[in-house]
Amino acid sequence: MRRLSRFVVLLFGLNLAAATQAPCIELNDGNKMPIVALGTGRGTASENAPLNEVRQAVYWAIEAGYRHIDTAAIYFDETEVGQGIKDAIDNNLVTREQLFVTTKLWSDKHRQQQVVPALKDSLQKLGLDYVDLYLIHFPVAVKEDFSFDDVDYLETWRGMEEARALGLTRSIGVSNFNASQVDRIITNSRVWPAVNQVEVNPTLTQEALVTHCQELGVAVMAFSPFGFVVSRKRPDAPPPRADDPVLVQMANKYRKSVGQIVLRYLIDRGLIPIPKSVNKKRLAENIDLFDFSLTKEEIQLINRFNKNKRVIDFDEWKDYPYFPYGEY
Ligand SMILES: NC(=O)c1ccc[n+]([C@@H]2O[C@H](COP(=O)([O-])OP(=O)(O)OC[C@H]3O[C@@H](n4cnc5c(N)ncnc54)[C@H](OP(=O)(O)O)[C@@H]3O)[C@@H](O)[C@H]2O)c1
Ligand SMILES: *[C@@H]1O[C@H](CO)[C@@H](O)[C@H](O)[C@H]1NC(C)=O
């Protein structure tokens, strides 16, 4: 009996060790956010993950220790994300309060009076009564057919403030905003954005924008964190790839994978990476980041891969007013 209970304790201990939890940072509104988020956007992955994989991936992620899930209305997977969360809560892996859920307002709902209904629609799909973070997905407004719609994102921000005041979201923020757009919101609003979610990875290091936001106390979430290090099946994909000697040497030094080196590089810059995976092993790997850190020199070495080259360029919208990406 004693041996059995010791065995049980050992198993329990091992189980705890297997699940890694990311620490939290405090946002500028006082809310706490875990610094690794699961990505659930499927369109940008090398292979578009079928919808039924999302529910399973969310469940496995929570099991592996993720407490932050990133989705968006335009991913059309909020229902599956919500099912994965419900499965995890029903199986007593977590409570709702222990989770941090982020979703985003799509560009065809930028008029002030559209924001609260759009969030309510997302909440219904997610099966939640609040999200932790609601983001304006992109500063440009479009009609349903993706043609330009002349709505200033400052008007959209008024709707975001309303959604927050109603308790439908705890924090509000933006995504794909450039430095002057972040400044313009701050100068003209009572509630500041808590977050700006932008693409950051070894070939799009975004040093100026990241520093600017961080100095203002706006946390920066890094999407497409692996950049072109993972295969994007694109002929124009710049180096480095997963076999790059600089990255492989760091991986060997820390006994980590190249993917983990790239994620840790972002964390060591104070960013919140959003790795997407539907693979159980890679999901666990992508949050197992808290028993090592890179040196300043190693961070600089990775910064040198910068090419100002985007995985996601929203090129079709480049001539619309409020388009955020200037020279690159
Ligand atoms: N705000 C925005 O405008 C915006 C835009 C794009 C993305 N996002 C968010 O950011 C998330 C991540 O971006 P992303 O999906 O473009 O790219 P990503 O996370 O950089 O890369 C995902 C790809 O890498 C593979 N992968 C995952 N972990 C790996 C590892 N450890 N080693 C090797 N390969 C690995 C995945 O395949 P497997 O699934 O097979 O592992 C998938 O093909 C999205 O899901 C979304 O939530 C936001
Ligand atoms: C930021 O976006 C505005 C549009 O709102 C654009 O005019 C400006 O050139 C952009 N700035 C940079 C640095 O890209």
Tab-separated table of C-alpha atoms and ligand atoms in Angstrom:
chain	number	residue	atom	x	y	z
A	1	MET	CA	0.000	0.000	0.000
A	2	ARG	CA	2.773	2.420	0.910
A	3	ARG	CA	4.643	1.487	-2.211
A	4	LEU	CA	1.527	2.015	-4.265
A	5	SER	CA	0.887	5.475	-2.845
A	6	ARG	CA	4.511	6.410	-3.425
A	7	PHE	CA	4.135	5.242	-6.978
A	8	VAL	CA	1.006	7.383	-7.317
A	9	VAL	CA	2.829	10.398	-5.874
A	10	LEU	CA	5.665	9.813	-8.314
A	11	LEU	CA	3.279	9.625	-11.245
A	12	PHE	CA	1.493	12.751	-10.087
A	13	GLY	CA	4.809	14.527	-9.728
A	14	LEU	CA	5.853	13.509	-13.210
A	15	ASN	CA	2.569	14.693	-14.576
A	16	LEU	CA	3.059	18.122	-12.991
A	17	ALA	CA	6.559	18.300	-14.388
A	18	ALA	CA	5.267	17.528	-17.879
A	19	ALA	CA	2.900	20.488	-17.905
A	20	THR	CA	4.805	23.766	-18.198
A	21	GLN	CA	3.140	27.027	-17.416
A	22	ALA	CA	4.175	30.342	-18.837
A	23	PRO	CA	4.562	33.195	-16.347
A	24	CYS	CA	2.256	36.212	-16.653
A	25	ILE	CA	2.988	39.858	-17.307
A	26	GLU	CA	0.897	42.691	-15.981
A	27	LEU	CA	-0.793	44.726	-18.706
A	28	ASN	CA	-1.133	48.523	-18.491
A	29	ASP	CA	-4.723	48.102	-17.218
A	30	GLY	CA	-3.646	45.846	-14.338
A	31	ASN	CA	-4.824	42.556	-15.894
A	32	LYS	CA	-2.411	39.629	-16.078
A	33	MET	CA	-1.574	37.837	-19.321
A	34	PRO	CA	0.379	34.562	-19.790
A	35	ILE	CA	3.395	35.210	-22.021
A	36	VAL	CA	2.883	32.281	-24.428
A	37	ALA	CA	-0.376	31.970	-26.394
A	38	LEU	CA	-1.599	29.096	-28.537
A	39	GLY	CA	-2.207	30.225	-32.136
A	40	THR	CA	-5.333	28.830	-33.749
A	41	GLY	CA	-5.306	30.731	-37.063
A	42	ARG	CA	-5.161	28.120	-39.778
A	43	GLY	CA	-4.869	30.095	-42.991
A	44	THR	CA	-1.256	31.074	-42.447
A	45	ALA	CA	0.150	27.648	-41.643
A	46	SER	CA	2.022	25.718	-44.310
A	47	GLU	CA	-0.899	23.339	-44.458
A	48	ASN	CA	-4.317	24.660	-43.519
A	49	ALA	CA	-5.362	22.665	-40.507
A	50	PRO	CA	-8.854	21.252	-40.792
A	51	LEU	CA	-11.370	22.630	-38.313
A	52	ASN	CA	-11.748	19.408	-36.342
A	53	GLU	CA	-8.057	19.590	-35.403
A	54	VAL	CA	-8.589	22.885	-33.595
A	55	ARG	CA	-10.772	21.499	-30.797
A	56	GLN	CA	-8.231	18.746	-30.124
A	57	ALA	CA	-5.260	21.134	-30.316
A	58	VAL	CA	-6.843	23.510	-27.787
A	59	TYR	CA	-7.479	20.617	-25.405
A	60	TRP	CA	-3.941	19.226	-25.762
A	61	ALA	CA	-2.526	22.718	-25.316
A	62	ILE	CA	-4.373	23.270	-22.037
A	63	GLU	CA	-3.265	19.817	-20.924
A	64	ALA	CA	0.340	20.757	-21.746
A	65	GLY	CA	0.016	23.913	-19.612
A	66	TYR	CA	-1.065	26.665	-22.017
A	67	ARG	CA	-3.383	29.168	-20.355
A	68	HIS	CA	-3.635	31.674	-23.210
A	69	ILE	CA	-5.505	30.908	-26.452
A	70	ASP	CA	-5.492	33.275	-29.447
A	71	THR	CA	-8.328	33.209	-31.978
A	72	ALA	CA	-10.233	35.664	-34.210
A	73	ALA	CA	-13.627	36.020	-35.851
A	74	ILE	CA	-11.971	35.734	-39.278
A	75	TYR	CA	-10.400	32.338	-38.408
A	76	PHE	CA	-13.944	30.908	-38.399
A	77	ASP	CA	-12.897	28.523	-35.635
A	78	GLU	CA	-14.229	30.228	-32.488
A	79	THR	CA	-16.805	27.427	-32.109
A	80	GLU	CA	-14.097	24.731	-32.149
A	81	VAL	CA	-11.849	26.780	-29.838
A	82	GLY	CA	-14.807	27.082	-27.446
A	83	GLN	CA	-15.424	23.326	-27.600
A	84	GLY	CA	-11.779	22.596	-26.772
A	85	ILE	CA	-11.980	24.988	-23.808
A	86	LYS	CA	-15.236	23.403	-22.626
A	87	ASP	CA	-13.738	19.896	-22.879
A	88	ALA	CA	-10.818	21.035	-20.705
A	89	ILE	CA	-13.067	22.707	-18.122
A	90	ASP	CA	-15.454	19.711	-18.045
A	91	ASN	CA	-12.475	17.397	-17.436
A	92	ASN	CA	-11.308	19.632	-14.578
A	93	LEU	CA	-8.017	20.567	-16.237
A	94	VAL	CA	-8.706	24.264	-15.623
A	95	THR	CA	-11.372	26.757	-14.628
A	96	ARG	CA	-12.486	29.592	-16.888
A	97	GLU	CA	-10.797	32.092	-14.556
A	98	GLN	CA	-7.438	30.357	-15.074
A	99	LEU	CA	-7.633	30.831	-18.832
A	100	PHE	CA	-6.841	33.927	-20.890
A	101	VAL	CA	-8.777	34.029	-24.160
A	102	THR	CA	-8.018	36.527	-26.928
A	103	THR	CA	-10.204	37.126	-29.979
A	104	LYS	CA	-10.345	39.817	-32.655
A	105	LEU	CA	-12.785	42.115	-34.417
A	106	TRP	CA	-12.703	41.684	-38.194
A	107	SER	CA	-12.374	44.649	-40.554
A	108	ASP	CA	-15.975	44.533	-41.832
A	109	LYS	CA	-17.315	45.467	-38.369
A	110	HIS	CA	-15.418	48.706	-37.728
A	111	ARG	CA	-18.348	51.086	-37.220
A	112	GLN	CA	-18.762	51.970	-33.556
A	113	GLN	CA	-22.213	50.435	-33.235
A	114	GLN	CA	-21.016	47.155	-34.845
A	115	VAL	CA	-18.301	46.390	-32.288
A	116	VAL	CA	-20.363	45.237	-29.291
A	117	PRO	CA	-22.640	43.003	-31.437
A	118	ALA	CA	-19.567	41.497	-33.153
A	119	LEU	CA	-18.026	40.656	-29.787
A	120	LYS	CA	-21.320	39.191	-28.548
A	121	ASP	CA	-21.372	36.991	-31.648
A	122	SER	CA	-17.811	35.797	-30.928
A	123	LEU	CA	-18.721	35.113	-27.293
A	124	GLN	CA	-21.694	33.040	-28.350
A	125	LYS	CA	-19.506	30.955	-30.661
A	126	LEU	CA	-16.853	30.562	-27.965
A	127	GLY	CA	-19.476	29.625	-25.368
A	128	LEU	CA	-18.061	32.264	-22.993
A	129	ASP	CA	-19.565	35.265	-21.240
A	130	TYR	CA	-16.374	37.329	-21.517
A	131	VAL	CA	-13.004	37.245	-23.252
A	132	ASP	CA	-9.826	38.453	-21.615
A	133	LEU	CA	-8.583	40.450	-24.588
A	134	TYR	CA	-10.358	41.858	-27.646
A	135	LEU	CA	-8.242	43.282	-30.471
A	136	ILE	CA	-8.967	45.361	-33.562
A	137	HIS	CA	-7.514	42.826	-36.031
A	138	PHE	CA	-6.288	45.382	-38.611
A	139	PRO	CA	-6.453	49.207	-38.807
A	140	VAL	CA	-8.132	49.201	-42.248
A	141	ALA	CA	-11.917	48.846	-42.554
A	142	VAL	CA	-13.420	46.927	-45.476
A	143	LYS	CA	-16.863	46.033	-46.727
A	144	GLU	CA	-17.959	42.411	-46.826
A	145	ASP	CA	-16.547	42.103	-50.343
A	146	PHE	CA	-13.155	43.336	-49.049
A	147	SER	CA	-13.408	46.685	-50.862
A	148	PHE	CA	-12.353	49.741	-48.830
A	149	ASP	CA	-14.768	51.175	-46.289
A	150	ASP	CA	-13.990	54.646	-44.979
A	151	VAL	CA	-14.105	54.133	-41.206
A	152	ASP	CA	-11.462	55.707	-38.979
A	153	TYR	CA	-10.060	53.200	-36.479
A	154	LEU	CA	-10.566	55.874	-33.779
A	155	GLU	CA	-14.318	55.358	-34.266
A	156	THR	CA	-13.765	51.595	-33.924
A	157	TRP	CA	-11.821	52.205	-30.717
A	158	ARG	CA	-14.871	53.947	-29.177
A	159	GLY	CA	-16.768	50.685	-29.747
A	160	MET	CA	-13.922	48.725	-28.131
A	161	GLU	CA	-14.117	50.991	-25.057
A	162	GLU	CA	-17.856	50.302	-24.858
A	163	ALA	CA	-17.285	46.535	-25.052
A	164	ARG	CA	-14.839	46.789	-22.173
A	165	ALA	CA	-17.160	48.967	-20.081
A	166	LEU	CA	-19.895	46.338	-20.524
A	167	GLY	CA	-17.569	43.634	-19.156
A	168	LEU	CA	-17.640	41.646	-22.406
A	169	THR	CA	-13.841	41.848	-22.476
A	170	ARG	CA	-11.397	42.560	-19.642
A	171	SER	CA	-8.752	44.233	-21.834
A	172	ILE	CA	-8.738	45.853	-25.261
A	173	GLY	CA	-5.971	46.280	-27.778
A	174	VAL	CA	-4.971	46.439	-31.417
A	175	SER	CA	-3.224	44.288	-34.003
A	176	ASN	CA	-1.129	45.237	-37.032
A	177	PHE	CA	-1.022	48.900	-35.944
A	178	ASN	CA	2.143	50.879	-36.667
A	179	ALA	CA	3.829	53.228	-34.184
A	180	SER	CA	2.009	56.401	-35.266
A	181	GLN	CA	-1.348	54.614	-35.222
A	182	VAL	CA	-0.721	53.427	-31.659
A	183	ASP	CA	0.245	56.999	-30.738
A	184	ARG	CA	-2.890	58.387	-32.387
A	185	ILE	CA	-5.137	56.098	-30.327
A	186	ILE	CA	-3.301	56.978	-27.127
A	187	THR	CA	-3.510	60.719	-27.762
A	188	ASN	CA	-7.219	60.559	-28.506
A	189	SER	CA	-8.556	58.025	-25.990
A	190	ARG	CA	-9.274	57.517	-22.334
A	191	VAL	CA	-8.440	53.799	-22.430
A	192	TRP	CA	-5.041	52.905	-23.891
A	193	PRO	CA	-4.478	49.743	-25.885
A	194	ALA	CA	-3.121	47.052	-23.551
A	195	VAL	CA	-1.580	45.121	-26.450
A	196	ASN	CA	-0.413	45.498	-30.043
A	197	GLN	CA	-0.235	42.102	-31.777
A	198	VAL	CA	2.140	42.218	-34.759
A	199	GLU	CA	4.318	39.876	-36.778
A	200	VAL	CA	7.770	39.386	-35.205
A	201	ASN	CA	10.264	36.636	-36.032
A	202	PRO	CA	13.951	36.320	-37.043
A	203	THR	CA	13.410	37.836	-40.504
A	204	LEU	CA	11.004	40.565	-39.279
A	205	THR	CA	12.546	41.711	-36.011
A	206	GLN	CA	10.553	44.997	-35.775
A	207	GLU	CA	13.008	46.514	-33.302
A	208	ALA	CA	11.760	50.118	-33.601
A	209	LEU	CA	8.053	49.271	-33.299
A	210	VAL	CA	8.605	46.824	-30.429
A	211	THR	CA	10.696	49.328	-28.453
A	212	HIS	CA	8.192	52.099	-29.098
A	213	CYS	CA	5.259	50.031	-27.796
A	214	GLN	CA	7.175	48.663	-24.823
A	215	GLU	CA	8.264	52.156	-23.761
A	216	LEU	CA	4.597	53.185	-23.751
A	217	GLY	CA	3.661	50.108	-21.683
A	218	VAL	CA	1.815	48.491	-24.598
A	219	ALA	CA	2.611	44.747	-24.543
A	220	VAL	CA	3.620	43.269	-27.897
A	221	MET	CA	2.323	39.863	-28.955
A	222	ALA	CA	4.374	38.217	-31.725
A	223	PHE	CA	2.396	36.392	-34.419
A	224	SER	CA	3.903	34.018	-36.998
A	225	PRO	CA	6.721	33.661	-34.432
A	226	PHE	CA	8.599	31.037	-36.454
A	227	GLY	CA	8.655	33.275	-39.526
A	228	PHE	CA	10.295	31.477	-42.435
A	229	VAL	CA	12.275	29.167	-40.150
A	230	VAL	CA	9.418	26.697	-40.677
A	231	SER	CA	8.542	25.843	-44.257
A	232	ARG	CA	6.082	28.313	-45.813
A	233	LYS	CA	6.305	26.641	-49.223
A	234	ARG	CA	7.176	30.000	-50.729
A	235	PRO	CA	9.879	30.493	-53.344
A	236	ASP	CA	10.748	33.893	-51.839
A	237	ALA	CA	11.281	32.508	-48.310
A	238	PRO	CA	14.491	34.067	-46.935
A	239	PRO	CA	16.969	32.265	-44.662
A	240	PRO	CA	17.417	31.139	-41.920
A	241	ARG	CA	15.806	27.721	-42.130
A	242	ALA	CA	15.663	25.088	-39.395
A	243	ASP	CA	19.116	23.753	-40.377
A	244	ASP	CA	20.865	27.128	-40.063
A	245	PRO	CA	24.221	26.615	-38.271
A	246	VAL	CA	23.751	29.624	-35.952
A	247	LEU	CA	20.382	28.341	-34.743
A	248	VAL	CA	21.470	24.695	-34.622
A	249	GLN	CA	24.488	25.619	-32.492
A	250	MET	CA	22.278	27.435	-29.969
A	251	ALA	CA	19.842	24.505	-29.962
A	252	ASN	CA	22.675	22.093	-29.180
A	253	LYS	CA	24.090	24.358	-26.472
A	254	TYR	CA	20.774	24.531	-24.590
A	255	ARG	CA	19.548	21.009	-25.563
A	256	LYS	CA	16.481	22.531	-27.156
A	257	SER	CA	14.986	22.474	-30.658
A	258	VAL	CA	15.505	25.277	-33.154
A	259	GLY	CA	11.810	26.126	-32.738
A	260	GLN	CA	12.319	26.570	-28.992
A	261	ILE	CA	15.343	28.817	-29.616
A	262	VAL	CA	13.242	31.085	-31.847
A	263	LEU	CA	10.418	31.279	-29.267
A	264	ARG	CA	12.853	31.947	-26.420
A	265	TYR	CA	14.494	34.715	-28.495
A	266	LEU	CA	11.086	36.443	-28.609
A	267	ILE	CA	10.443	35.942	-24.882
A	268	ASP	CA	13.901	37.308	-24.057
A	269	ARG	CA	12.926	40.451	-26.008
A	270	GLY	CA	9.877	40.837	-23.748
A	271	LEU	CA	7.441	39.636	-26.438
A	272	ILE	CA	4.499	37.251	-26.129
A	273	PRO	CA	4.865	34.637	-28.911
A	274	ILE	CA	1.789	32.911	-30.387
A	275	PRO	CA	3.052	29.588	-31.780
A	276	LYS	CA	0.440	27.649	-33.725
A	277	SER	CA	0.534	23.865	-33.725
A	278	VAL	CA	-1.966	21.032	-33.954
A	279	ASN	CA	0.688	18.410	-33.199
A	280	LYS	CA	0.736	17.114	-29.613
A	281	LYS	CA	4.511	16.824	-29.398
A	282	ARG	CA	5.205	20.256	-30.903
A	283	LEU	CA	2.497	21.846	-28.727
A	284	ALA	CA	4.296	20.638	-25.607
A	285	GLU	CA	7.679	21.651	-27.033
A	286	ASN	CA	6.478	25.199	-27.797
A	287	ILE	CA	5.712	25.997	-24.159
A	288	ASP	CA	8.702	24.189	-22.663
A	289	LEU	CA	10.745	27.396	-22.662
A	290	PHE	CA	11.276	28.323	-19.048
A	291	ASP	CA	14.413	26.448	-18.018
A	292	PHE	CA	16.867	28.441	-20.141
A	293	SER	CA	17.406	31.870	-21.660
A	294	LEU	CA	19.571	33.374	-24.393
A	295	THR	CA	22.428	35.797	-23.825
A	296	LYS	CA	22.330	39.377	-25.134
A	297	GLU	CA	24.858	38.372	-27.793
A	298	GLU	CA	22.693	35.480	-28.942
A	299	ILE	CA	19.656	37.768	-29.203
A	300	GLN	CA	21.724	40.170	-31.331
A	301	LEU	CA	22.933	37.304	-33.494
A	302	ILE	CA	19.320	36.355	-34.276
A	303	ASN	CA	18.388	40.020	-34.826
A	304	ARG	CA	20.949	40.026	-37.631
A	305	PHE	CA	18.745	37.685	-39.671
A	306	ASN	CA	16.304	40.585	-40.123
A	307	LYS	CA	15.183	41.158	-43.729
A	308	ASN	CA	12.048	43.247	-43.001
A	309	LYS	CA	10.189	40.498	-44.852
A	310	ARG	CA	6.647	39.601	-43.818
A	311	VAL	CA	4.955	36.209	-43.809
A	312	ILE	CA	1.628	38.105	-43.779
A	313	ASP	CA	1.683	41.255	-45.920
A	314	PHE	CA	-2.029	42.102	-46.536
A	315	ASP	CA	-0.750	43.241	-49.924
A	316	GLU	CA	-4.210	43.506	-51.518
A	317	TRP	CA	-5.001	46.367	-49.127
A	318	LYS	CA	-1.772	48.321	-49.579
A	319	ASP	CA	-3.402	51.267	-51.364
A	320	TYR	CA	-6.192	51.737	-48.807
A	321	PRO	CA	-6.043	54.634	-46.311
A	322	TYR	CA	-4.862	53.608	-42.830
A	323	PHE	CA	-2.705	50.816	-44.332
A	324	PRO	CA	-0.114	50.303	-41.570
A	325	TYR	CA	2.999	48.969	-43.289
A	326	GLY	CA	5.125	51.726	-44.798
A	327	GLU	CA	8.517	51.005	-46.324
A	328	TYR	CA	8.325	47.323	-45.396
B	1	LIG	N1	-3.117	39.298	-35.792
B	1	LIG	C1	-2.869	38.827	-36.999
B	1	LIG	O1	-3.065	39.507	-38.018
B	1	LIG	C2	-2.324	37.430	-37.140
B	1	LIG	C3	-1.795	37.012	-38.374
B	1	LIG	C4	-1.252	35.728	-38.457
B	1	LIG	C5	-1.253	34.900	-37.342
B	1	LIG	N2	-1.798	35.294	-36.159
B	1	LIG	C6	-1.826	34.412	-34.960
B	1	LIG	O2	-0.539	33.888	-34.735
B	1	LIG	C7	-0.582	32.461	-34.783
B	1	LIG	C8	0.704	31.866	-35.291
B	1	LIG	O3	1.041	32.325	-36.567
B	1	LIG	P1	1.186	31.346	-37.823
B	1	LIG	O4	0.173	30.270	-37.712
B	1	LIG	O5	1.216	32.203	-39.013
B	1	LIG	O6	2.659	30.775	-37.743
B	1	LIG	P2	3.642	30.039	-36.750
B	1	LIG	O7	3.035	29.741	-35.436
B	1	LIG	O8	4.882	30.848	-36.799
B	1	LIG	O9	3.929	28.691	-37.550
B	1	LIG	C9	3.008	27.649	-37.621
B	1	LIG	C10	3.617	26.511	-38.440
B	1	LIG	O10	4.770	25.997	-37.786
B	1	LIG	C11	4.627	24.600	-37.510
B	1	LIG	N3	5.239	24.369	-36.186
B	1	LIG	C12	4.686	24.634	-34.979
B	1	LIG	N4	5.553	24.365	-33.984
B	1	LIG	C13	6.687	23.922	-34.568
B	1	LIG	C14	7.942	23.477	-34.062
B	1	LIG	N5	8.192	23.458	-32.750
B	1	LIG	N6	8.874	23.084	-34.949
B	1	LIG	C15	8.620	23.117	-36.280
B	1	LIG	N7	7.460	23.506	-36.827
B	1	LIG	C16	6.493	23.917	-35.974
B	1	LIG	C17	3.139	24.342	-37.555
B	1	LIG	O11	2.842	23.033	-37.968
B	1	LIG	P3	2.067	21.974	-36.971
B	1	LIG	O12	0.723	22.567	-36.647
B	1	LIG	O13	1.957	20.750	-37.814
B	1	LIG	O14	2.937	21.820	-35.776
B	1	LIG	C18	2.681	25.347	-38.614
B	1	LIG	O15	2.894	24.824	-39.919
B	1	LIG	C19	-1.808	32.168	-35.663
B	1	LIG	O16	-2.273	30.844	-35.485
B	1	LIG	C20	-2.762	33.218	-35.156
B	1	LIG	O17	-3.341	32.817	-33.909
B	1	LIG	C21	-2.313	36.567	-36.036
B	2	LIG	C1	1.453	54.174	-40.376
B	2	LIG	O1	0.141	54.156	-40.918
B	2	LIG	C2	-0.253	55.368	-41.540
B	2	LIG	C3	-1.700	55.178	-41.986
B	2	LIG	O2	-2.555	55.243	-40.869
B	2	LIG	C4	0.657	55.671	-42.698
B	2	LIG	O3	0.290	56.901	-43.294
B	2	LIG	C5	2.099	55.747	-42.212
B	2	LIG	O4	2.959	55.887	-43.308
B	2	LIG	C6	2.468	54.478	-41.471
B	2	LIG	N1	3.776	54.644	-40.859
B	2	LIG	C7	4.795	53.814	-41.067
B	2	LIG	C8	6.051	54.110	-40.350
B	2	LIG	O5	4.727	52.853	-41.803
